[in-house]
Short mmCIF file of C-alpha atoms in Angstrom, two decimals:
data_model
loop_
_atom_site.label_atom_id
_atom_site.label_comp_id
_atom_site.label_asym_id
_atom_site.label_seq_id
_atom_site.Cartn_x
_atom_site.Cartn_y
_atom_site.Cartn_z
CA TRP A 1011 -0.54 27.56 -4.30
CA ALA A 1012 -2.63 29.03 -1.47
CA ALA A 1013 -5.72 27.20 -2.73
CA LEU A 1014 -3.67 23.98 -3.01
CA ALA A 1015 -2.41 24.43 0.55
CA LEU A 1016 -5.97 24.83 1.86
CA GLY A 1017 -7.05 21.64 0.12
CA ALA A 1018 -3.98 19.75 1.26
CA LEU A 1019 -4.69 20.72 4.87
CA ILE A 1020 -8.10 19.02 4.93
CA PRO A 1021 -6.60 15.89 6.61
CA LEU A 1022 -5.88 18.02 9.67
CA TYR A 1023 -9.66 18.27 10.07
CA ASP A 1024 -10.43 14.71 8.94
CA PRO A 1025 -7.34 12.41 8.94
CA HIS A 1026 -9.23 9.69 7.03
CA THR A 1027 -9.19 11.97 3.98
CA VAL A 1028 -5.57 10.91 3.35
CA ASN A 1029 -6.83 7.49 2.23
CA ASP A 1030 -9.47 8.93 -0.11
CA ILE A 1031 -8.46 8.58 -3.78
CA GLY A 1032 -10.56 11.64 -4.66
CA TRP A 1033 -8.55 13.85 -2.31
CA GLN A 1034 -5.27 12.32 -3.49
CA LEU A 1035 -6.05 12.88 -7.17
CA SER A 1036 -7.39 16.40 -6.56
CA THR A 1037 -4.29 17.44 -4.63
CA ALA A 1038 -1.85 15.93 -7.12
CA GLY A 1039 -3.79 17.23 -10.11
CA TYR A 1040 -4.09 20.75 -8.72
CA ALA A 1041 -0.36 20.86 -8.00
CA ALA A 1042 0.29 19.83 -11.61
CA LEU A 1043 -2.10 22.50 -12.92
CA ALA A 1044 -0.42 25.23 -10.90
CA ALA A 1045 3.09 24.12 -11.89
CA ALA A 1046 2.20 23.78 -15.58
CA GLY A 1047 0.66 27.24 -15.56
CA ILE A 1048 3.88 28.70 -14.19
CA TRP A 1049 5.95 26.81 -16.79
CA SER A 1050 3.73 28.03 -19.63
CA ARG A 1051 4.04 31.69 -18.61
CA ARG A 1052 7.82 31.43 -18.41
CA HIS A 1053 8.68 29.24 -21.38
CA LEU A 1054 6.09 29.58 -24.16
CA PRO A 1055 7.43 31.88 -26.93
CA PRO A 1056 6.13 35.47 -26.60
CA ASP A 1057 5.14 35.56 -30.25
CA LEU A 1058 2.84 32.56 -29.80
CA ARG A 1059 -0.54 34.21 -29.41
CA GLY A 1060 -4.26 33.63 -29.70
CA TRP A 1061 -5.72 30.14 -29.98
CA ARG A 1062 -2.29 28.62 -30.67
CA ARG A 1063 -0.95 29.86 -27.33
CA THR A 1064 -4.10 28.67 -25.56
CA LEU A 1065 -3.78 25.23 -27.15
CA ALA A 1066 -0.06 24.96 -26.30
CA ARG A 1067 -0.71 26.02 -22.69
CA ASP A 1068 -3.60 23.58 -22.31
CA LEU A 1069 -1.54 20.75 -23.79
CA ALA A 1070 1.33 21.43 -21.36
CA VAL A 1071 -1.09 21.52 -18.42
CA SER A 1072 -2.84 18.35 -19.56
CA ILE A 1073 0.37 16.38 -20.10
CA LEU A 1074 1.81 17.31 -16.69
CA ALA A 1075 -1.48 16.65 -14.90
CA THR A 1076 -1.73 13.21 -16.55
CA VAL A 1077 1.86 12.32 -15.68
CA VAL A 1078 1.64 13.51 -12.08
CA THR A 1079 -1.63 11.69 -11.33
CA ALA A 1080 -0.60 8.54 -13.25
CA PRO A 1081 1.02 6.74 -10.25
CA LEU A 1082 -2.19 7.11 -8.22
CA VAL A 1083 -4.45 6.11 -11.12
CA VAL A 1084 -2.31 3.10 -11.99
CA TRP A 1085 -2.11 1.92 -8.37
CA MET A 1086 -5.85 2.23 -7.72
CA PHE A 1087 -7.32 1.27 -11.10
CA GLY A 1088 -4.61 -0.72 -12.88
CA ARG A 1089 -4.70 1.38 -16.06
CA LEU A 1090 -2.28 3.85 -17.66
CA SER A 1091 -3.98 6.38 -19.95
CA LEU A 1092 -2.20 7.36 -23.16
CA VAL A 1093 -5.04 9.49 -24.58
CA GLY A 1094 -5.62 11.41 -21.35
CA PRO A 1095 -3.78 14.59 -22.45
CA LEU A 1096 -5.95 14.83 -25.59
CA THR A 1097 -9.28 13.99 -23.94
CA ASN A 1098 -8.49 16.54 -21.21
CA ILE A 1099 -8.16 19.25 -23.86
CA ALA A 1100 -11.42 18.17 -25.48
CA ALA A 1101 -13.19 18.25 -22.11
CA SER A 1102 -11.69 21.57 -20.98
CA PRO A 1103 -14.35 23.86 -22.56
CA VAL A 1104 -17.10 21.66 -21.14
CA ILE A 1105 -15.64 21.81 -17.63
CA THR A 1106 -15.13 25.58 -17.93
CA LEU A 1107 -18.90 25.95 -18.21
CA LEU A 1108 -19.91 23.00 -16.08
CA GLN A 1109 -17.91 23.65 -12.92
CA PRO A 1110 -19.42 27.04 -11.96
CA MET A 1111 -22.91 25.67 -12.71
CA LEU A 1112 -22.36 22.75 -10.33
CA PHE A 1113 -21.05 25.06 -7.61
CA LEU A 1114 -24.07 27.30 -8.11
CA ALA A 1115 -26.40 24.31 -7.78
CA LEU A 1116 -24.71 23.39 -4.50
CA ALA A 1117 -24.88 26.94 -3.19
CA ALA A 1118 -28.57 27.13 -4.08
CA GLY A 1119 -29.30 23.89 -2.24
CA PRO A 1120 -31.51 25.50 0.44
CA VAL A 1121 -33.78 26.84 -2.33
CA HIS A 1122 -34.80 23.56 -3.89
CA GLY A 1123 -36.43 24.95 -7.02
CA VAL A 1124 -33.45 27.08 -7.98
CA ALA A 1125 -30.97 24.29 -7.25
CA GLN A 1126 -32.99 21.83 -9.33
CA PHE A 1127 -33.23 24.26 -12.25
CA VAL A 1128 -29.45 24.86 -12.31
CA ALA A 1129 -28.71 21.14 -11.96
CA LEU A 1130 -31.02 20.27 -14.85
CA ALA A 1131 -29.43 23.01 -16.96
CA ALA A 1132 -26.03 21.41 -16.34
CA HIS A 1133 -27.22 17.99 -17.48
CA PRO A 1134 -26.36 18.39 -21.20
CA LEU A 1135 -22.81 19.37 -20.22
CA LEU A 1136 -22.52 16.28 -18.04
CA VAL A 1137 -23.67 14.15 -20.97
CA ALA A 1138 -21.06 15.81 -23.18
CA PHE A 1139 -18.33 15.22 -20.58
CA ASP A 1140 -19.31 11.54 -20.28
CA TRP A 1141 -19.34 11.19 -24.09
CA ILE A 1142 -15.79 12.56 -24.36
CA ALA A 1143 -14.59 10.08 -21.73
CA THR A 1144 -16.38 7.19 -23.45
CA VAL A 1145 -14.89 8.02 -26.86
CA GLY A 1146 -11.42 8.36 -25.35
CA ALA A 1147 -11.72 5.02 -23.57
CA ALA A 1148 -12.70 3.34 -26.84
CA VAL A 1149 -9.55 4.44 -28.70
CA PRO A 1150 -7.45 1.34 -29.52
CA PHE A 1151 -4.39 1.22 -27.25
CA GLY A 1152 -5.63 4.41 -25.61
CA SER A 1153 -4.83 2.90 -22.22
CA LEU A 1154 -2.66 0.08 -20.96
CA ARG A 1155 -3.36 -2.48 -18.25
CA VAL A 1156 -0.61 -2.37 -15.64
CA ALA A 1157 -0.14 -3.80 -12.14
CA PRO A 1158 2.86 -2.05 -10.53
CA THR A 1159 4.51 -3.04 -7.29
CA LEU A 1160 4.48 -0.68 -4.33
CA GLY A 1161 8.15 0.18 -4.92
CA VAL A 1162 7.54 1.08 -8.57
CA THR A 1163 4.57 3.23 -7.59
CA PHE A 1164 6.59 5.15 -5.00
CA ALA A 1165 9.48 5.65 -7.45
CA CYS A 1166 7.07 6.98 -10.09
CA GLY A 1167 5.44 9.20 -7.48
CA ALA A 1168 8.84 10.66 -6.57
CA ALA A 1169 9.53 11.33 -10.25
CA ALA A 1170 6.13 13.04 -10.62
CA LEU A 1171 6.78 15.26 -7.59
CA ALA A 1172 10.19 16.22 -8.98
CA LEU A 1173 8.55 17.19 -12.29
CA VAL A 1174 6.14 19.51 -10.43
CA VAL A 1175 9.12 21.14 -8.72
CA ALA A 1176 11.01 21.44 -12.03
CA ALA A 1177 8.05 23.01 -13.82
CA SER A 1178 7.42 25.60 -11.10
CA SER A 1179 11.02 26.43 -10.18
CA ARG A 1180 13.34 29.10 -11.48
CA ARG A 1181 16.19 28.12 -13.74
CA HIS A 1182 18.85 27.41 -11.11
CA ALA A 1183 16.69 24.75 -9.40
CA VAL A 1184 15.29 23.07 -12.52
CA GLY A 1185 18.38 20.97 -13.18
CA ARG A 1186 18.44 19.40 -9.72
CA ALA A 1187 14.72 18.59 -9.89
CA LEU A 1188 15.11 16.98 -13.32
CA ILE A 1189 18.01 14.87 -12.02
CA VAL A 1190 15.80 13.61 -9.19
CA ALA A 1191 12.99 12.87 -11.68
CA ALA A 1192 15.34 10.97 -13.99
CA GLY A 1193 16.87 9.04 -11.09
CA SER A 1194 13.45 8.05 -9.73
CA ALA A 1195 12.29 6.96 -13.19
CA THR A 1196 15.46 4.87 -13.55
CA VAL A 1197 14.76 3.16 -10.23
CA ALA A 1198 11.21 2.38 -11.40
CA VAL A 1199 12.46 0.87 -14.68
CA TRP A 1200 15.11 -1.17 -12.84
CA TRP A 1201 12.46 -2.41 -10.38
CA ILE A 1202 10.20 -3.51 -13.24
CA ALA A 1203 13.07 -5.27 -15.07
CA ALA A 1204 14.39 -7.03 -11.95
CA PRO A 1205 13.42 -10.71 -11.59
CA ALA A 1206 10.15 -10.97 -9.61
CA GLY A 1207 10.54 -14.48 -8.21
CA SER A 1208 12.46 -15.62 -5.15
CA GLY A 1209 13.43 -18.99 -6.61
CA LEU A 1210 11.15 -20.67 -4.04
CA ALA A 1211 7.53 -21.73 -4.13
CA GLU A 1212 5.49 -19.76 -1.60
CA LEU A 1213 2.08 -19.99 0.02
CA HIS A 1214 0.75 -16.70 1.39
CA LEU A 1215 -2.25 -16.97 3.71
CA ILE A 1216 -3.28 -13.32 3.53
CA ASP A 1217 -4.93 -11.89 6.64
CA VAL A 1218 -8.32 -10.69 5.35
CA GLY A 1219 -10.19 -11.03 8.62
CA GLU A 1220 -13.07 -13.50 8.63
CA GLY A 1221 -12.63 -14.97 5.15
CA ASP A 1222 -10.11 -16.68 2.90
CA ALA A 1223 -7.46 -15.49 0.45
CA VAL A 1224 -4.62 -17.93 -0.30
CA ALA A 1225 -1.96 -16.75 -2.76
CA LEU A 1226 0.54 -19.16 -4.32
CA ARG A 1227 3.72 -17.64 -5.75
CA THR A 1228 5.81 -19.63 -8.19
CA PRO A 1229 9.64 -19.59 -8.19
CA HIS A 1230 9.53 -17.20 -11.19
CA GLY A 1231 7.16 -14.76 -9.50
CA SER A 1232 3.77 -15.64 -11.02
CA TRP A 1233 0.70 -15.85 -8.79
CA LEU A 1234 -2.24 -18.21 -8.37
CA LEU A 1235 -4.93 -16.90 -6.04
CA VAL A 1236 -7.54 -19.03 -4.29
CA ASP A 1237 -10.41 -16.91 -2.90
CA ALA A 1238 -10.65 -13.17 -2.38
CA GLY A 1239 -11.95 -12.45 1.12
CA ARG A 1240 -15.25 -10.82 2.06
CA SER A 1241 -17.06 -7.65 1.05
CA TRP A 1242 -18.88 -4.97 3.04
CA THR A 1243 -20.83 -1.82 2.33
CA GLY A 1244 -18.50 0.47 0.41
CA GLY A 1245 -15.54 -1.87 0.12
CA ASP A 1246 -14.10 -5.36 0.00
CA ALA A 1247 -11.03 -7.34 1.05
CA GLY A 1248 -9.86 -7.70 -2.54
CA ARG A 1249 -9.31 -3.98 -3.05
CA ARG A 1250 -8.28 -3.24 0.54
CA PHE A 1251 -5.94 -6.16 1.28
CA VAL A 1252 -5.29 -8.59 -1.57
CA VAL A 1253 -4.51 -6.29 -4.52
CA PRO A 1254 -2.04 -4.08 -2.57
CA TYR A 1255 -0.43 -7.22 -1.11
CA LEU A 1256 0.21 -8.87 -4.48
CA ARG A 1257 1.35 -5.60 -6.07
CA ARG A 1258 3.87 -5.11 -3.28
CA PHE A 1259 5.73 -8.20 -4.51
CA GLY A 1260 5.04 -7.80 -8.22
CA GLY A 1261 4.46 -10.56 -10.72
CA ARG A 1262 1.51 -11.56 -12.89
CA LEU A 1263 -1.70 -13.13 -11.59
CA VAL A 1264 -2.11 -16.17 -13.82
CA LEU A 1265 -5.17 -17.82 -12.28
CA PHE A 1266 -7.94 -16.93 -9.85
CA VAL A 1267 -9.88 -19.79 -8.23
CA ALA A 1268 -13.03 -19.33 -6.16
CA SER A 1269 -13.30 -22.31 -3.84
CA HIS A 1270 -17.08 -21.75 -3.57
CA PRO A 1271 -19.51 -18.84 -3.91
CA ASP A 1272 -19.87 -17.77 -0.26
CA ALA A 1273 -19.45 -14.01 0.20
CA ASP A 1274 -16.50 -14.34 2.60
CA HIS A 1275 -14.54 -16.10 -0.16
CA VAL A 1276 -15.55 -14.16 -3.30
CA GLY A 1277 -16.46 -10.76 -1.82
CA GLY A 1278 -13.31 -9.18 -3.25
CA ALA A 1279 -13.22 -11.17 -6.49
CA ALA A 1280 -14.65 -8.48 -8.80
CA SER A 1281 -12.10 -5.94 -7.53
CA ILE A 1282 -9.24 -8.39 -8.02
CA LEU A 1283 -10.34 -9.26 -11.54
CA GLY A 1284 -10.60 -5.58 -12.43
CA ALA A 1285 -7.24 -4.59 -10.96
CA LEU A 1286 -5.04 -7.59 -11.78
CA ARG A 1287 -6.75 -9.12 -14.86
CA PRO A 1288 -5.80 -12.79 -14.41
CA ASP A 1289 -5.58 -15.00 -17.47
CA ALA A 1290 -8.28 -17.34 -16.18
CA TYR A 1291 -11.00 -17.70 -13.52
CA ARG A 1292 -12.09 -21.11 -12.28
CA ASP A 1293 -14.68 -22.21 -9.73
CA ALA A 1294 -16.90 -25.18 -8.90
CA ALA A 1295 -19.99 -23.58 -10.54
CA PHE A 1296 -22.30 -24.47 -7.67
CA ALA A 1297 -25.85 -23.46 -8.61
CA GLY A 1298 -27.07 -20.26 -6.97
CA GLY A 1299 -24.47 -18.36 -5.03
CA SER A 1300 -24.07 -14.97 -3.42
CA GLU A 1301 -24.41 -11.52 -4.96
CA PRO A 1302 -20.59 -10.96 -4.84
CA TYR A 1303 -20.17 -14.24 -6.74
CA ARG A 1304 -22.56 -13.10 -9.47
CA LYS A 1305 -20.73 -9.77 -9.65
CA SER A 1306 -17.45 -11.61 -10.13
CA LEU A 1307 -18.86 -13.58 -13.07
CA THR A 1308 -20.20 -10.37 -14.62
CA ALA A 1309 -16.79 -8.71 -14.17
CA ALA A 1310 -14.99 -11.69 -15.74
CA ARG A 1311 -17.23 -11.54 -18.80
CA ALA A 1312 -16.84 -7.76 -19.16
CA LEU A 1313 -13.06 -7.94 -18.82
CA GLY A 1314 -12.58 -10.93 -21.10
CA VAL A 1315 -11.19 -13.15 -18.33
CA ALA A 1316 -11.69 -16.76 -19.42
CA TRP A 1317 -13.95 -18.69 -17.04
CA SER A 1318 -14.09 -22.47 -16.68
CA ARG A 1319 -15.42 -25.01 -14.23
CA VAL A 1320 -13.29 -26.97 -11.79
CA HIS A 1321 -13.60 -30.73 -12.22
CA ALA A 1322 -12.10 -33.41 -10.01
CA GLY A 1323 -8.96 -34.66 -11.75
CA ASP A 1324 -8.07 -31.37 -13.47
CA SER A 1325 -4.36 -30.46 -13.28
CA LEU A 1326 -2.11 -27.62 -14.36
CA SER A 1327 1.53 -26.72 -13.87
CA ILE A 1328 3.09 -23.25 -13.69
CA ASP A 1329 6.85 -22.75 -13.25
CA GLY A 1330 7.17 -26.23 -11.77
CA VAL A 1331 4.29 -25.79 -9.29
CA ARG A 1332 1.64 -28.45 -9.92
CA VAL A 1333 -2.00 -27.86 -8.99
CA HIS A 1334 -4.23 -30.93 -8.98
CA PHE A 1335 -7.94 -30.50 -8.19
CA LEU A 1336 -9.34 -33.35 -6.11
CA ALA A 1337 -12.92 -32.05 -5.87
CA PRO A 1338 -15.71 -31.37 -6.51
CA ASP A 1339 -17.12 -34.08 -8.72
CA SER A 1340 -19.83 -32.33 -10.75
CA ALA A 1341 -22.26 -35.26 -10.80
CA TRP A 1342 -21.99 -35.73 -7.04
CA ALA A 1343 -22.16 -31.98 -6.31
CA ALA A 1344 -25.41 -31.66 -8.29
CA GLU A 1345 -27.25 -33.39 -5.42
CA LEU A 1346 -25.86 -31.07 -2.73
CA ARG A 1347 -27.80 -28.27 -1.03
CA THR A 1348 -24.90 -26.29 0.49
CA SER A 1349 -21.99 -24.73 -1.35
CA ASN A 1350 -19.48 -25.63 1.38
CA ALA A 1351 -19.75 -29.31 0.50
CA ALA A 1352 -18.95 -28.43 -3.13
CA SER A 1353 -15.76 -26.49 -2.38
CA SER A 1354 -12.90 -26.71 -4.85
CA VAL A 1355 -10.18 -28.76 -3.14
CA ALA A 1356 -6.69 -28.41 -4.59
CA LEU A 1357 -3.47 -30.28 -3.92
CA VAL A 1358 -0.49 -28.05 -4.70
CA GLN A 1359 2.93 -29.69 -5.02
CA TYR A 1360 6.43 -28.33 -5.53
CA GLY A 1361 9.16 -30.93 -5.38
CA GLU A 1362 8.44 -33.13 -2.40
CA VAL A 1363 6.35 -30.54 -0.51
CA ARG A 1364 2.54 -30.68 -0.70
CA PHE A 1365 -0.11 -28.09 0.25
CA LEU A 1366 -3.78 -29.05 0.57
CA LEU A 1367 -6.27 -26.20 0.10
CA THR A 1368 -9.79 -27.13 1.19
CA GLY A 1369 -11.93 -23.97 1.03
CA ASP A 1370 -14.88 -24.58 3.34
CA ALA A 1371 -15.08 -28.33 2.65
CA ASP A 1372 -17.22 -29.91 5.40
CA HIS A 1373 -17.55 -33.46 6.75
CA VAL A 1374 -19.71 -34.46 3.76
CA GLU A 1375 -17.05 -33.51 1.22
CA GLU A 1376 -14.28 -34.90 3.40
CA SER A 1377 -16.07 -38.28 3.38
CA TRP A 1378 -16.27 -38.15 -0.43
CA LEU A 1379 -12.56 -37.35 -0.61
CA LEU A 1380 -11.72 -40.24 1.70
CA ALA A 1381 -13.77 -42.58 -0.48
CA HIS A 1382 -12.35 -41.42 -3.82
CA GLU A 1383 -9.01 -39.60 -3.29
CA GLU A 1384 -7.60 -40.91 0.01
CA HIS A 1385 -4.23 -41.75 -1.55
CA GLU A 1386 -3.84 -38.07 -2.62
CA LEU A 1387 -4.75 -36.40 0.67
CA HIS A 1388 -1.42 -36.54 2.51
CA ALA A 1389 0.05 -33.03 2.72
CA ASP A 1390 2.78 -31.20 4.60
CA VAL A 1391 0.62 -28.07 4.91
CA LEU A 1392 -3.16 -28.06 5.38
CA LYS A 1393 -5.27 -24.94 4.91
CA VAL A 1394 -7.83 -25.92 7.54
CA GLY A 1395 -11.37 -26.10 6.20
CA HIS A 1396 -14.08 -23.54 7.05
CA HIS A 1397 -11.90 -21.37 9.30
CA GLY A 1398 -11.41 -24.19 11.82
CA SER A 1399 -15.13 -24.80 12.26
CA ALA A 1400 -16.44 -27.99 13.88
CA THR A 1401 -18.24 -28.76 10.59
CA SER A 1402 -14.87 -29.61 9.01
CA SER A 1403 -11.64 -31.44 9.90
CA SER A 1404 -13.08 -34.82 10.87
CA ALA A 1405 -10.73 -37.25 12.62
CA PRO A 1406 -10.46 -39.68 9.63
CA PHE A 1407 -9.72 -36.76 7.30
CA LEU A 1408 -6.97 -35.37 9.56
CA ASP A 1409 -5.48 -38.87 9.86
CA ALA A 1410 -5.32 -39.12 6.07
CA VAL A 1411 -3.78 -35.66 5.60
CA ASN A 1412 -1.40 -35.86 8.60
CA PRO A 1413 -0.04 -32.31 8.14
CA ARG A 1414 3.04 -30.82 9.73
CA LEU A 1415 1.54 -27.31 9.50
CA ALA A 1416 -2.14 -26.38 9.85
CA LEU A 1417 -3.06 -22.87 8.69
CA VAL A 1418 -6.29 -21.25 9.86
CA SER A 1419 -7.70 -18.10 8.21
CA VAL A 1420 -9.95 -16.50 10.80
CA GLY A 1421 -11.01 -13.03 11.92
CA VAL A 1422 -10.17 -11.57 15.32
CA GLY A 1423 -13.15 -11.81 17.70
CA ASN A 1424 -15.46 -13.15 15.01
CA GLY A 1425 -19.04 -13.89 15.93
CA TYR A 1426 -19.03 -17.48 14.64
CA GLY A 1427 -16.86 -19.01 17.36
CA HIS A 1428 -14.13 -19.88 14.85
CA PRO A 1429 -11.90 -21.73 15.24
CA ASP A 1430 -13.40 -24.61 17.22
CA ALA A 1431 -11.29 -25.56 20.25
CA ALA A 1432 -11.82 -29.29 19.70
CA VAL A 1433 -10.58 -29.03 16.10
CA MET A 1434 -7.47 -27.15 17.25
CA TYR A 1435 -6.82 -29.87 19.85
CA ASP A 1436 -7.28 -32.62 17.24
CA LEU A 1437 -4.71 -30.98 14.97
CA GLN A 1438 -2.16 -30.44 17.73
CA SER A 1439 -2.62 -33.97 19.11
CA ARG A 1440 -1.59 -35.29 15.69
CA GLY A 1441 1.65 -33.31 15.80
CA ALA A 1442 0.61 -30.40 13.56
CA THR A 1443 1.78 -26.88 14.32
CA VAL A 1444 -1.31 -24.64 14.18
CA LEU A 1445 -0.85 -21.09 12.86
CA ARG A 1446 -3.78 -18.63 12.85
CA THR A 1447 -4.19 -15.29 11.08
CA ASP A 1448 -6.11 -13.81 14.04
CA GLN A 1449 -3.00 -14.33 16.17
CA LEU A 1450 -0.15 -13.88 13.67
CA GLY A 1451 -1.55 -11.88 10.76
CA THR A 1452 -0.48 -12.93 7.27
CA ILE A 1453 1.41 -16.24 7.22
CA VAL A 1454 3.95 -17.15 4.50
CA VAL A 1455 5.31 -20.66 3.92
CA ARG A 1456 8.30 -20.95 1.56
CA THR A 1457 9.83 -24.11 0.18
CA ASP A 1458 12.65 -25.17 -2.14
CA GLY A 1459 10.84 -28.45 -2.73
CA HIS A 1460 12.50 -30.19 0.20
CA SER A 1461 12.59 -27.90 3.25
CA MET A 1462 10.07 -25.34 4.48
CA TRP A 1463 10.34 -21.99 6.25
CA VAL A 1464 7.55 -19.94 7.84
CA THR A 1465 7.40 -16.15 8.12
CA ALA A 1466 4.77 -14.63 10.44
CA ALA A 1467 4.49 -11.83 12.98
CA GLY A 1468 7.92 -10.49 11.96
CA ARG A 1469 9.76 -13.78 12.56
CA GLU A 1470 11.06 -16.57 10.33
CA TRP A 1471 11.75 -20.13 11.34
CA PRO A 1472 12.33 -23.52 9.68
CA VAL A 1473 9.68 -26.23 9.81
CA ARG A 1474 10.98 -29.41 11.40
#
């Protein structure tokens, strides 16, 4: 417990450590190891000796460590291991030898030759450790894909903490701890079984800074996601913002759509595909594209997420929410040189209410839409193209759409000058209410198919 306390106090020196999954797993896992060791000494039969006692103790430690760390693993990686207790036992002898060798290599760092010798000597053990993990991961049904909500994760975390207390407590306190564990587990099960939908169709313009991530929630709680925000060295908006946001509400991600391959729209796509495993991935398949876009395609293939191309005229319906793609036309897009002009443009309709999602469609694509789909462009809510840039939102296009709400996804103090003041004036002069993520944060529009309500910056109001 003293060693655990020292490790748990590291955030006092570096507060950012609290957000590090390595520190979180180490702390939770070490607490489980200590508690399971105490339980084994108190409760294993005295006549159980030798290798049988060692195996029983290791199994108890492994099971508790897997259970206690499961909420963190599931939240971060979207997988629940069922073979973990067994693979931990298989890896235990390897780690017993490997860990002191790695510490010795670190300690010998100033003497390069010695450190290198020890590190090379540890290499076969590292290979063995990796092999055990690979074999365990290949076991059929050895792990389950899960995407819990924030509430479920906290309830499971409370149950795991109560189990640590129960395992390490004396008899008079065990009962109370087990009651807390059972109660927390019951709350988690109830939360999972409760209906996920609100009965309304919802558009969530998630604040991802300078980028786009538009989530559509059906009345039954399923999600369609258009774009995934940007990426940066060591992270991306998908893992940092979008995945936690969708998990907070719960519900299955049915479809991911990349409007176009620019990095500020698909930077977080690979993380989202890995964590939420949508049924399908669609995009305009513009030739070329960014490195994050290529990573997203690689991730989709590795995960078995079905990919298909967006074509003008494609339609689908989920829980009464209809998505009709107006662009791009593949033959026309083949002549284009910029991906913005080949953005996937989708008209989303629930009842009488229409949302138009335009990606980064510029004046060129807007002209094509006016020539071929003008009768479909009218919408109550417009996701303004290209973050409100002057390259989009031409006057004829805005006249055709004639939105009541104009939503702008834009980063605070961005270096691109977004949104353009003239575009904002053009929208307001046509009677549209302009809402921006740099001013309001995440913006949610809900509708019953007739009326609309907006939630932003802690307030809710009806749309007139």
